[in-house]
Amino acid sequence: MAAAISLRSYLLVTTLSKSQRTVTLRFPDISLSHTWNIDILPWAAFHSPSKKRKYYDLVTALDPELVEAMQPHLTAVSSDAPPAEQKIQHAAAAAFLYLFLSLGSQQSPPCVYTLRSTIPIGAGLGSSASTCVCISAALLLQSHALAGPHQDQLSEEAEKQLERINRWAFVGELLIHGNPSGVDNTVASGGKAVLFKRADYNKPPSVARLGDFPELPLLLVDTRQAKSTAAEVAKVAHLRTTHPAVAGHILDAIDKVTESAHALIA
């Protein structure tokens, strides 16, 4: 079970003159600013018939060949930054570039994408998922894959479009965390709270939105001690490999506690 917090990320897209042929990602909160020449990006790799994904596709894993095709365009990102900072900046740039190449085209307009987040970075509060939702929504809007929101929009249509944003935000999370569950981007895209289960990564997760989840006053204290979701996920994977019975009991207990909490709320 996971719930949204009252902190937000924001994305401003500024269109440039057509003659500039560049795309820039600015993320001041992690000291990232990088510009790519649109025309020399690996469009041929991403848009080959066997690799091209549609905006409505369910992508559950990264394509290693496409990730490899991006690498020459990421080496210059924050090359002078300290290793710890560079790792965060590279992850953000990789997530943006993979989505830009997947949802855009060589005819995409030159733009500056400026991200800001009020969510502490690397604190386990879903900052990366929130920013991936921003990027996903912006690129889908630019590719005309979203309509609205507007007053006359049907709830079914709105849900479908939120799920579209959510699916591509998950792809961004794959670039950043390696093997995310998808719960952070699901909460960030839909808000409120969810009961989330993902038993098979080749299929969409089971998501029950908790409309009656109460607003809770919480005191969040930023310890300034950075945490890595990817590292924590790797620890769980290692535990499941080395001690499967123990890990299974722990995960079963977590499931029972979660189901009990859900029964109380529902």
Coordinates of C-alpha atoms in Angstrom, one line a residue:
M1 CA 0.0 0.0 0.0
A2 CA 1.4 3.4 -0.9
A3 CA 0.0 6.9 -0.8
A4 CA 1.0 10.3 -2.3
I5 CA 2.5 13.1 -0.3
S6 CA 1.7 16.7 -0.7
L7 CA 4.9 17.6 -2.5
R8 CA 5.2 18.0 -6.3
S9 CA 7.5 18.0 -9.2
Y10 CA 7.1 20.5 -12.1
L11 CA 8.1 20.6 -15.7
L12 CA 8.2 23.7 -18.0
V13 CA 8.7 23.1 -21.7
T14 CA 10.0 26.0 -23.7
T15 CA 9.8 25.8 -27.5
L16 CA 12.8 27.2 -29.3
S17 CA 13.3 28.5 -32.9
K18 CA 13.0 25.7 -35.5
S19 CA 16.5 26.6 -36.7
Q20 CA 18.2 25.6 -33.4
R21 CA 17.6 21.8 -33.7
T22 CA 18.6 21.1 -30.1
V23 CA 16.9 19.7 -27.0
T24 CA 18.0 20.7 -23.5
L25 CA 17.3 19.1 -20.2
R26 CA 17.7 21.4 -17.1
F27 CA 17.2 20.0 -13.6
P28 CA 18.7 22.6 -11.2
D29 CA 17.9 20.5 -8.1
I30 CA 20.6 18.0 -9.2
S31 CA 22.8 20.6 -10.9
L32 CA 22.0 19.1 -14.4
S33 CA 22.0 21.0 -17.6
H34 CA 22.7 19.3 -20.9
T35 CA 22.0 20.0 -24.6
W36 CA 21.8 17.4 -27.4
N37 CA 21.7 18.0 -31.2
I38 CA 18.4 16.4 -32.2
D39 CA 19.6 15.4 -35.7
I40 CA 22.5 13.3 -34.4
L41 CA 20.6 11.3 -31.8
P42 CA 20.2 7.5 -32.5
W43 CA 16.8 7.7 -34.2
A44 CA 17.5 4.9 -36.6
A45 CA 18.0 2.5 -33.7
F46 CA 14.8 3.6 -31.8
H47 CA 12.6 3.8 -34.9
S48 CA 13.7 0.6 -36.7
P49 CA 10.6 -1.6 -37.3
S50 CA 11.7 -4.3 -34.8
K51 CA 12.4 -1.7 -32.1
K52 CA 9.8 1.0 -32.5
R53 CA 7.2 1.1 -29.7
K54 CA 3.8 2.8 -29.9
Y55 CA 2.7 5.3 -27.4
Y56 CA 0.0 2.8 -26.2
D57 CA 2.4 -0.2 -25.8
L58 CA 3.1 -1.8 -22.4
V59 CA 6.9 -1.7 -22.0
T60 CA 8.0 -3.9 -19.1
A61 CA 11.8 -4.1 -19.8
L62 CA 14.4 -1.9 -21.5
D63 CA 15.9 -2.9 -24.8
P64 CA 19.6 -3.5 -24.2
E65 CA 20.5 -2.5 -27.8
L66 CA 18.6 0.8 -27.4
V67 CA 20.3 1.5 -24.1
E68 CA 23.6 0.8 -25.8
A69 CA 22.8 3.1 -28.7
M70 CA 22.2 6.0 -26.2
Q71 CA 25.5 5.7 -24.4
P72 CA 27.7 7.8 -26.7
H73 CA 25.1 10.6 -26.2
L74 CA 25.4 10.3 -22.4
T75 CA 29.2 10.3 -21.9
A76 CA 29.4 14.1 -22.0
V77 CA 26.7 14.6 -19.5
S78 CA 28.2 16.2 -16.3
S79 CA 31.6 14.8 -17.2
D80 CA 33.3 17.1 -14.6
A81 CA 30.9 16.4 -11.8
P82 CA 32.0 14.3 -8.7
P83 CA 31.1 10.6 -9.2
A84 CA 28.2 10.6 -6.7
E85 CA 26.6 13.6 -8.4
Q86 CA 27.4 12.3 -11.9
K87 CA 25.6 9.0 -11.2
I88 CA 22.4 10.8 -10.3
Q89 CA 22.7 13.2 -13.3
H90 CA 23.4 10.3 -15.7
A91 CA 20.4 8.4 -14.5
A92 CA 18.1 11.4 -15.0
A93 CA 19.5 12.2 -18.4
A94 CA 19.2 8.5 -19.5
A95 CA 15.6 8.4 -18.4
F96 CA 14.8 11.6 -20.3
L97 CA 16.7 10.6 -23.5
Y98 CA 15.1 7.1 -23.7
L99 CA 11.6 8.5 -23.4
F100 CA 12.4 11.4 -25.8
L101 CA 13.7 8.9 -28.4
S102 CA 10.8 6.5 -27.8
L103 CA 8.0 9.0 -28.0
G104 CA 9.5 11.7 -30.2
S105 CA 10.9 11.8 -33.7
Q106 CA 13.7 13.5 -35.6
Q107 CA 11.1 16.1 -36.5
S108 CA 10.4 16.9 -32.8
P109 CA 10.5 20.6 -32.1
P110 CA 13.6 22.0 -30.4
C111 CA 12.8 22.6 -26.7
V112 CA 14.2 23.2 -23.3
Y113 CA 12.7 20.9 -20.6
T114 CA 13.2 22.5 -17.1
L115 CA 12.4 20.2 -14.2
R116 CA 12.0 21.3 -10.6
S117 CA 11.0 19.1 -7.6
T118 CA 10.0 20.0 -4.1
I119 CA 10.5 16.4 -3.2
P120 CA 13.9 15.7 -1.6
I121 CA 16.2 13.8 -4.1
G122 CA 17.3 10.3 -3.0
A123 CA 15.3 10.3 0.1
G124 CA 13.0 7.4 -0.8
L125 CA 10.0 9.6 -1.3
G126 CA 9.5 9.0 -5.0
S127 CA 11.2 12.0 -6.5
S128 CA 12.4 10.1 -9.5
A129 CA 8.9 8.7 -10.2
S130 CA 7.4 12.1 -9.9
T131 CA 9.8 13.6 -12.4
C132 CA 9.4 10.7 -14.8
V133 CA 5.6 11.3 -14.7
C134 CA 6.3 14.9 -15.7
I135 CA 8.5 13.9 -18.6
S136 CA 6.1 11.2 -19.8
A137 CA 3.1 13.5 -19.7
A138 CA 5.0 16.3 -21.6
L139 CA 6.3 14.0 -24.3
L140 CA 2.9 12.3 -24.8
L141 CA 1.2 15.7 -25.1
Q142 CA 3.8 16.8 -27.6
S143 CA 3.2 13.6 -29.7
H144 CA -0.5 14.3 -29.5
A145 CA -1.1 11.0 -27.7
L146 CA -3.1 12.8 -24.9
A147 CA -6.2 14.8 -25.1
G148 CA -7.3 17.1 -22.3
P149 CA -7.7 17.3 -19.5
H150 CA -11.0 19.2 -20.1
Q151 CA -14.3 19.6 -18.4
D152 CA -16.2 17.2 -20.7
Q153 CA -13.7 14.4 -20.6
L154 CA -15.2 11.1 -19.7
S155 CA -13.8 9.4 -16.6
E156 CA -12.9 6.3 -18.6
E157 CA -10.9 8.4 -21.1
A158 CA -9.1 10.2 -18.2
E159 CA -8.2 6.9 -16.6
K160 CA -6.8 5.5 -19.9
Q161 CA -4.6 8.6 -20.4
L162 CA -3.4 8.5 -16.8
E163 CA -2.4 4.8 -17.4
R164 CA -0.6 5.8 -20.6
I165 CA 1.4 8.4 -18.6
N166 CA 2.0 5.9 -15.9
R167 CA 3.3 3.2 -18.2
W168 CA 5.9 5.4 -19.8
A169 CA 6.9 6.9 -16.4
F170 CA 7.7 3.3 -15.4
V171 CA 10.1 3.0 -18.4
G172 CA 11.9 6.1 -17.0
E173 CA 12.0 4.4 -13.6
L174 CA 13.6 1.3 -15.3
L175 CA 16.5 3.6 -16.5
I176 CA 17.0 5.1 -13.0
H177 CA 16.4 2.1 -10.7
G178 CA 17.0 -1.0 -12.8
N179 CA 14.2 -3.2 -11.4
P180 CA 11.5 -0.9 -9.8
S181 CA 8.1 -2.3 -8.7
G182 CA 6.2 0.4 -10.5
V183 CA 4.3 1.5 -7.3
D184 CA 6.0 4.9 -7.1
N185 CA 5.1 6.0 -10.6
T186 CA 1.6 4.6 -10.2
V187 CA 1.0 6.7 -7.1
A188 CA 2.7 9.8 -8.7
S189 CA 0.6 9.6 -11.8
G190 CA -2.8 8.9 -10.2
G191 CA -2.4 10.5 -6.7
K192 CA -4.2 9.4 -3.5
A193 CA -3.4 5.9 -2.4
V194 CA -3.3 2.4 -4.0
L195 CA -3.1 -1.2 -3.0
F196 CA -0.5 -2.5 -5.4
K197 CA 0.6 -6.0 -6.4
R198 CA 3.0 -7.1 -9.2
A199 CA 3.4 -10.8 -9.4
D200 CA 4.4 -10.9 -13.1
Y201 CA 6.5 -8.2 -14.7
N202 CA 5.3 -9.2 -18.2
K203 CA 1.8 -8.1 -17.2
P204 CA 0.3 -4.9 -15.8
P205 CA 0.2 -4.8 -12.0
S206 CA -2.9 -5.2 -10.0
V207 CA -3.9 -1.8 -8.7
A208 CA -6.8 -0.9 -6.5
R209 CA -7.2 2.8 -5.9
L210 CA -8.2 3.7 -2.4
G211 CA -10.6 6.6 -2.8
D212 CA -11.4 6.7 0.9
F213 CA -7.9 6.8 2.1
P214 CA -7.7 9.5 4.8
E215 CA -5.5 12.6 4.6
L216 CA -2.9 12.1 7.3
P217 CA -0.8 14.8 8.9
L218 CA 2.8 13.6 8.7
L219 CA 6.1 15.2 9.8
L220 CA 8.8 14.4 7.2
V221 CA 12.3 15.1 8.3
D222 CA 15.0 15.1 5.6
T223 CA 18.1 13.5 7.2
R224 CA 20.2 14.4 4.2
Q225 CA 21.4 10.8 4.1
A226 CA 21.0 9.7 0.5
K227 CA 19.3 6.4 -0.2
S228 CA 19.4 4.4 -3.4
T229 CA 16.2 2.5 -4.3
A230 CA 18.2 0.4 -6.8
A231 CA 20.6 -0.6 -4.0
E232 CA 17.7 -1.5 -1.6
V233 CA 15.9 -3.5 -4.4
A234 CA 19.2 -5.4 -5.0
K235 CA 19.4 -6.3 -1.3
V236 CA 16.0 -7.8 -1.4
A237 CA 16.8 -9.7 -4.6
H238 CA 20.0 -11.0 -3.0
L239 CA 18.1 -12.2 0.1
R240 CA 15.5 -14.0 -2.0
T241 CA 18.4 -15.8 -3.9
T242 CA 20.5 -16.7 -0.9
H243 CA 17.7 -17.4 1.7
P244 CA 14.5 -18.0 -0.3
A245 CA 12.5 -19.5 2.6
V246 CA 13.3 -16.7 5.0
A247 CA 12.6 -14.0 2.4
G248 CA 9.3 -15.7 1.5
H249 CA 8.2 -15.7 5.1
I250 CA 9.1 -12.0 5.5
L251 CA 7.3 -11.0 2.3
D252 CA 4.2 -13.1 3.3
A253 CA 4.1 -11.3 6.6
I254 CA 4.3 -7.9 4.9
D255 CA 1.5 -9.0 2.6
K256 CA -0.7 -9.9 5.6
V257 CA 0.0 -6.7 7.4
T258 CA -0.9 -4.7 4.2
E259 CA -4.1 -6.7 3.6
S260 CA -5.1 -6.1 7.3
A261 CA -4.5 -2.3 6.9
H262 CA -6.5 -2.3 3.7
A263 CA -9.4 -4.1 5.4
L264 CA -9.5 -1.5 8.1
I265 CA -9.5 1.4 5.6
A266 CA -12.0 -0.2 3.3

